[in-house]
């Protein structure tokens, strides 16, 4: 791998969505950075790619994929990896992320982020696949915890133990999705803080925030609501553990005007400033991150 240094702290960003293209290009909204869905721009040309070129001129960008299928037993789609590398050369992302899940097998893409059992065999399998991807993209991959709705009886460790060991063995970075931790903890009846405290402090380089739907007996990661209060509380706890980490809000349905997203992003900024200014973020690596 050619780039292994911790990526820079970017501040407060948004997921780039076509509904906001015009406002972003005509105004200069106060967004520190954008996360782009890699697959939307892995094309040879066209308007979305030319718009992305203009946004890259003004803002730092990170690439976020949904199709890597790192946990699958199917061989990698090497054309897909070529496409990632080509896009990365074009947009020069600060990092490249995808999800710790599988999305298909036997040539079928199920377009969903699916869970797997946390076994030692699965760990060995995914470690070797992360190494392969990191060699291909020339840098550490960043992996995100997904929201889950089932657990496997033959899991041999917790999700956070699995993630910590995966990061230790591969050197990958972690994208800590605060809402996904809340959703999984609620659905499976464990303490979200136990998950939080099991994640290594020095590997988390990005937070995701998003809204979910409360179905009373369970919650669903729908990305069609503002961030809920219980997730803001967990975000505050995450800041205390991890220090300043690049934060962004994901919204994928019922997308409001950009002004509403900016107001929500400012709420995140205010929470972070409150936590970090009072010195409640206790990690030594928070200072290193601020200096980056
Ligand atoms: Fe996420």
Short mmCIF file of C-alpha atoms and ligand atoms in Angstrom, two decimals:
data_model
loop_
_atom_site.label_atom_id
_atom_site.label_comp_id
_atom_site.label_asym_id
_atom_site.label_seq_id
_atom_site.Cartn_x
_atom_site.Cartn_y
_atom_site.Cartn_z
CA UNK A 1 0.00 0.00 0.00
CA UNK A 2 1.38 3.41 -0.90
CA UNK A 3 -0.62 5.59 1.52
CA UNK A 4 -0.88 4.47 5.13
CA UNK A 5 -0.82 7.74 7.14
CA UNK A 6 -3.98 8.68 8.98
CA UNK A 7 -6.17 10.73 6.60
CA UNK A 8 -6.85 14.37 7.55
CA UNK A 9 -9.71 15.53 9.76
CA UNK A 10 -12.23 17.14 7.39
CA UNK A 11 -14.87 18.64 9.70
CA UNK A 12 -18.59 18.42 8.87
CA UNK A 13 -19.86 17.10 5.56
CA UNK A 14 -22.90 15.85 3.68
CA UNK A 15 -23.63 13.02 1.32
CA UNK A 16 -23.67 14.51 -2.19
CA UNK A 17 -27.17 14.06 -3.67
CA UNK A 18 -28.36 15.13 -7.16
CA UNK A 19 -31.25 17.11 -5.58
CA UNK A 20 -28.66 19.56 -4.23
CA UNK A 21 -26.32 19.82 -7.25
CA UNK A 22 -27.61 23.18 -8.42
CA UNK A 23 -27.62 24.83 -4.99
CA UNK A 24 -24.10 23.61 -4.33
CA UNK A 25 -22.77 24.89 -7.65
CA UNK A 26 -24.60 28.23 -7.57
CA UNK A 27 -24.00 29.03 -3.93
CA UNK A 28 -21.06 28.10 -1.82
CA UNK A 29 -22.80 26.30 1.04
CA UNK A 30 -20.95 25.94 4.31
CA UNK A 31 -20.14 22.28 3.99
CA UNK A 32 -16.60 21.23 4.77
CA UNK A 33 -16.60 18.18 2.49
CA UNK A 34 -18.80 15.77 0.55
CA UNK A 35 -19.11 12.01 0.50
CA UNK A 36 -19.96 10.65 -2.95
CA UNK A 37 -21.47 7.26 -3.74
CA UNK A 38 -18.75 5.69 -5.87
CA UNK A 39 -21.04 3.63 -8.10
CA UNK A 40 -22.96 6.74 -9.23
CA UNK A 41 -19.83 8.10 -10.89
CA UNK A 42 -18.15 4.93 -12.17
CA UNK A 43 -19.15 5.83 -15.72
CA UNK A 44 -17.25 7.05 -18.76
CA UNK A 45 -18.80 10.50 -18.98
CA UNK A 46 -22.05 12.41 -18.73
CA UNK A 47 -23.42 15.21 -16.61
CA UNK A 48 -23.08 13.68 -13.12
CA UNK A 49 -19.36 13.13 -13.67
CA UNK A 50 -18.83 16.67 -15.02
CA UNK A 51 -20.74 18.08 -12.01
CA UNK A 52 -18.58 15.99 -9.70
CA UNK A 53 -15.46 17.43 -11.38
CA UNK A 54 -16.67 20.95 -10.49
CA UNK A 55 -17.45 20.00 -6.90
CA UNK A 56 -14.04 18.35 -6.48
CA UNK A 57 -12.46 21.66 -7.48
CA UNK A 58 -14.11 23.33 -4.46
CA UNK A 59 -14.47 20.71 -1.75
CA UNK A 60 -12.60 17.72 -0.34
CA UNK A 61 -14.36 14.50 -1.30
CA UNK A 62 -14.40 10.96 0.03
CA UNK A 63 -15.64 7.95 -1.95
CA UNK A 64 -18.24 5.63 -0.40
CA UNK A 65 -19.18 2.38 -2.16
CA UNK A 66 -22.11 0.01 -1.76
CA UNK A 67 -21.09 -2.93 -3.96
CA UNK A 68 -17.69 -4.16 -2.79
CA UNK A 69 -19.24 -7.15 -1.01
CA UNK A 70 -16.15 -7.65 1.12
CA UNK A 71 -17.73 -10.49 3.14
CA UNK A 72 -18.97 -12.50 0.17
CA UNK A 73 -17.58 -15.90 -0.77
CA UNK A 74 -17.87 -14.95 -4.45
CA UNK A 75 -14.68 -13.87 -6.27
CA UNK A 76 -14.17 -10.12 -6.48
CA UNK A 77 -15.45 -8.32 -9.52
CA UNK A 78 -12.06 -7.10 -10.72
CA UNK A 79 -13.71 -4.76 -13.24
CA UNK A 80 -15.42 -3.08 -10.30
CA UNK A 81 -12.09 -2.65 -8.53
CA UNK A 82 -10.61 -1.19 -11.74
CA UNK A 83 -13.52 1.26 -11.81
CA UNK A 84 -12.84 2.32 -8.22
CA UNK A 85 -9.20 2.96 -9.03
CA UNK A 86 -10.10 4.98 -12.13
CA UNK A 87 -12.58 7.15 -10.20
CA UNK A 88 -10.08 7.65 -7.38
CA UNK A 89 -7.51 8.96 -9.85
CA UNK A 90 -10.08 11.48 -11.03
CA UNK A 91 -11.48 12.78 -7.72
CA UNK A 92 -8.46 12.21 -5.44
CA UNK A 93 -10.61 11.15 -2.44
CA UNK A 94 -9.28 11.58 1.07
CA UNK A 95 -10.27 7.94 1.62
CA UNK A 96 -12.33 5.14 0.08
CA UNK A 97 -14.96 3.34 2.14
CA UNK A 98 -17.49 0.55 1.80
CA UNK A 99 -19.52 -1.64 4.14
CA UNK A 100 -18.58 -4.64 6.25
CA UNK A 101 -21.19 -6.92 4.70
CA UNK A 102 -21.96 -8.96 1.62
CA UNK A 103 -24.28 -7.86 -1.17
CA UNK A 104 -24.55 -10.91 -3.41
CA UNK A 105 -23.23 -14.28 -4.50
CA UNK A 106 -23.22 -16.44 -7.67
CA UNK A 107 -23.24 -13.33 -9.87
CA UNK A 108 -26.39 -11.90 -8.30
CA UNK A 109 -26.29 -8.44 -6.70
CA UNK A 110 -29.04 -8.28 -4.09
CA UNK A 111 -28.58 -4.52 -3.59
CA UNK A 112 -28.73 -4.91 0.15
CA UNK A 113 -26.12 -4.76 2.90
CA UNK A 114 -26.34 -8.24 4.39
CA UNK A 115 -24.99 -9.56 7.71
CA UNK A 116 -22.77 -12.59 8.28
CA UNK A 117 -21.75 -14.67 11.32
CA UNK A 118 -18.85 -13.35 13.39
CA UNK A 119 -16.69 -16.47 13.30
CA UNK A 120 -12.93 -17.00 13.15
CA UNK A 121 -13.34 -18.50 9.66
CA UNK A 122 -15.23 -15.41 8.49
CA UNK A 123 -12.53 -13.21 9.99
CA UNK A 124 -9.73 -15.06 8.17
CA UNK A 125 -11.72 -14.89 4.94
CA UNK A 126 -12.45 -11.16 5.18
CA UNK A 127 -8.92 -10.30 6.30
CA UNK A 128 -7.54 -11.85 3.11
CA UNK A 129 -10.10 -9.98 1.01
CA UNK A 130 -9.34 -6.64 2.67
CA UNK A 131 -5.64 -7.19 1.94
CA UNK A 132 -6.51 -7.82 -1.72
CA UNK A 133 -8.59 -4.64 -2.02
CA UNK A 134 -5.96 -2.56 -0.24
CA UNK A 135 -3.31 -3.77 -2.66
CA UNK A 136 -5.57 -2.89 -5.60
CA UNK A 137 -6.49 0.61 -4.39
CA UNK A 138 -3.02 1.38 -3.02
CA UNK A 139 -4.19 2.55 0.39
CA UNK A 140 -6.02 1.27 3.49
CA UNK A 141 -9.71 0.65 2.93
CA UNK A 142 -12.23 2.23 5.32
CA UNK A 143 -15.02 -0.13 6.44
CA UNK A 144 -18.42 0.77 7.89
CA UNK A 145 -20.52 -1.22 10.37
CA UNK A 146 -23.99 -1.91 8.92
CA UNK A 147 -27.37 -2.03 10.65
CA UNK A 148 -28.59 -5.59 11.18
CA UNK A 149 -31.92 -7.27 11.85
CA UNK A 150 -30.83 -10.88 12.46
CA UNK A 151 -28.04 -12.49 14.44
CA UNK A 152 -26.37 -15.85 13.84
CA UNK A 153 -26.42 -18.51 16.55
CA UNK A 154 -22.95 -19.75 15.59
CA UNK A 155 -21.20 -16.38 15.89
CA UNK A 156 -18.08 -16.80 18.04
CA UNK A 157 -17.56 -13.15 18.99
CA UNK A 158 -19.41 -9.85 19.12
CA UNK A 159 -19.57 -7.52 16.15
CA UNK A 160 -17.26 -5.03 17.87
CA UNK A 161 -14.71 -7.74 18.69
CA UNK A 162 -14.81 -8.82 15.04
CA UNK A 163 -14.32 -5.25 13.79
CA UNK A 164 -11.48 -4.55 16.23
CA UNK A 165 -9.63 -7.70 15.17
CA UNK A 166 -10.22 -7.00 11.48
CA UNK A 167 -8.75 -3.50 11.88
CA UNK A 168 -5.78 -4.86 13.83
CA UNK A 169 -4.95 -7.52 11.24
CA UNK A 170 -5.45 -5.42 8.10
CA UNK A 171 -4.69 -1.84 9.12
CA UNK A 172 -8.03 -0.76 7.64
CA UNK A 173 -9.71 2.42 8.83
CA UNK A 174 -13.19 2.42 10.31
CA UNK A 175 -16.30 4.40 9.45
CA UNK A 176 -18.39 4.36 12.62
CA UNK A 177 -22.05 4.72 11.66
CA UNK A 178 -23.62 6.01 14.85
CA UNK A 179 -27.17 5.35 13.69
CA UNK A 180 -26.34 1.81 12.60
CA UNK A 181 -24.91 1.05 16.04
CA UNK A 182 -28.08 2.42 17.64
CA UNK A 183 -30.33 0.39 15.27
CA UNK A 184 -28.45 -2.89 15.77
CA UNK A 185 -28.19 -2.44 19.55
CA UNK A 186 -31.92 -1.72 19.81
CA UNK A 187 -32.91 -4.65 17.58
CA UNK A 188 -30.63 -7.17 19.30
CA UNK A 189 -31.01 -5.88 22.85
CA UNK A 190 -27.42 -5.00 23.70
CA UNK A 191 -25.91 -1.77 25.01
CA UNK A 192 -24.74 0.56 22.22
CA UNK A 193 -22.05 1.86 24.58
CA UNK A 194 -20.57 -1.64 24.83
CA UNK A 195 -20.20 -1.61 21.03
CA UNK A 196 -18.75 1.90 21.15
CA UNK A 197 -16.19 1.03 23.82
CA UNK A 198 -15.09 -2.08 21.92
CA UNK A 199 -13.99 -0.15 18.83
CA UNK A 200 -10.30 0.88 18.71
CA UNK A 201 -9.91 4.61 19.23
CA UNK A 202 -7.12 5.06 16.69
CA UNK A 203 -8.84 3.55 13.64
CA UNK A 204 -12.07 5.59 13.36
CA UNK A 205 -11.74 8.33 10.71
CA UNK A 206 -15.40 9.01 9.88
CA UNK A 207 -18.82 9.14 11.54
CA UNK A 208 -22.13 8.65 9.75
CA UNK A 209 -25.30 10.12 11.18
CA UNK A 210 -28.76 9.33 9.79
CA UNK A 211 -32.41 9.00 10.70
CA UNK A 212 -34.23 5.74 11.32
CA UNK A 213 -37.86 4.63 11.61
CA UNK A 214 -39.16 3.55 14.99
CA UNK A 215 -41.48 0.54 14.60
CA UNK A 216 -41.85 0.23 18.43
CA UNK A 217 -40.62 -3.37 18.70
CA UNK A 218 -37.73 -2.75 16.34
CA UNK A 219 -36.14 0.10 14.39
CA UNK A 220 -35.23 0.30 10.70
CA UNK A 221 -32.32 2.20 9.16
CA UNK A 222 -34.39 4.15 6.60
CA UNK A 223 -32.39 7.38 6.09
CA UNK A 224 -35.66 9.23 5.51
CA UNK A 225 -35.92 11.20 8.76
CA UNK A 226 -33.79 13.75 10.57
CA UNK A 227 -31.34 12.25 13.08
CA UNK A 228 -33.23 11.24 16.24
CA UNK A 229 -32.37 12.45 19.74
CA UNK A 230 -31.16 9.04 20.92
CA UNK A 231 -28.65 8.98 18.05
CA UNK A 232 -27.45 12.50 18.87
CA UNK A 233 -26.82 11.23 22.42
CA UNK A 234 -24.77 8.33 21.06
CA UNK A 235 -22.90 10.75 18.78
CA UNK A 236 -21.91 12.77 21.86
CA UNK A 237 -20.62 9.58 23.49
CA UNK A 238 -18.69 8.72 20.33
CA UNK A 239 -17.04 12.15 20.31
CA UNK A 240 -15.98 11.64 23.91
CA UNK A 241 -14.35 8.34 23.01
CA UNK A 242 -12.87 9.10 19.59
CA UNK A 243 -12.28 12.88 19.70
CA UNK A 244 -12.70 14.97 16.54
CA UNK A 245 -13.71 12.65 13.71
CA UNK A 246 -14.95 13.79 10.28
CA UNK A 247 -18.73 13.71 10.54
CA UNK A 248 -21.43 13.61 7.88
CA UNK A 249 -25.19 13.17 7.60
CA UNK A 250 -26.70 10.62 5.22
CA UNK A 251 -30.15 11.27 3.77
CA UNK A 252 -31.40 8.99 0.99
CA UNK A 253 -35.18 9.36 0.94
CA UNK A 254 -37.57 12.26 1.51
CA UNK A 255 -34.56 14.48 0.89
CA UNK A 256 -35.20 18.04 2.15
CA UNK A 257 -33.80 21.28 0.66
CA UNK A 258 -30.12 21.88 1.25
CA UNK A 259 -30.89 24.54 3.91
CA UNK A 260 -32.51 21.92 6.14
CA UNK A 261 -29.53 19.59 5.77
CA UNK A 262 -27.20 22.47 6.63
CA UNK A 263 -29.22 23.25 9.77
CA UNK A 264 -28.98 19.61 10.85
CA UNK A 265 -25.27 19.62 10.11
CA UNK A 266 -24.88 22.71 12.27
CA UNK A 267 -26.52 20.82 15.11
CA UNK A 268 -23.81 18.17 14.78
CA UNK A 269 -21.19 20.91 14.72
CA UNK A 270 -22.60 22.49 17.89
CA UNK A 271 -22.65 19.17 19.75
CA UNK A 272 -19.06 18.45 18.72
CA UNK A 273 -17.86 21.91 19.69
CA UNK A 274 -19.52 21.54 23.08
CA UNK A 275 -17.94 18.15 23.74
CA UNK A 276 -14.50 18.97 22.38
CA UNK A 277 -14.25 22.47 23.89
CA UNK A 278 -14.88 21.15 27.38
CA UNK A 279 -12.14 18.59 26.99
CA UNK A 280 -14.56 15.70 27.42
CA UNK A 281 -12.95 13.88 24.50
CA UNK A 282 -10.47 11.86 26.43
CA UNK A 283 -8.28 10.22 23.80
CA UNK A 284 -4.72 11.25 23.17
CA UNK A 285 -5.22 10.74 19.46
CA UNK A 286 -7.76 13.61 19.34
CA UNK A 287 -4.85 16.05 19.39
CA UNK A 288 -3.11 14.26 16.53
CA UNK A 289 -6.34 14.36 14.52
CA UNK A 290 -6.82 18.09 15.02
CA UNK A 291 -3.29 18.74 13.85
CA UNK A 292 -3.68 16.63 10.72
FE1 LIG B 1 -23.88 4.73 6.98
#
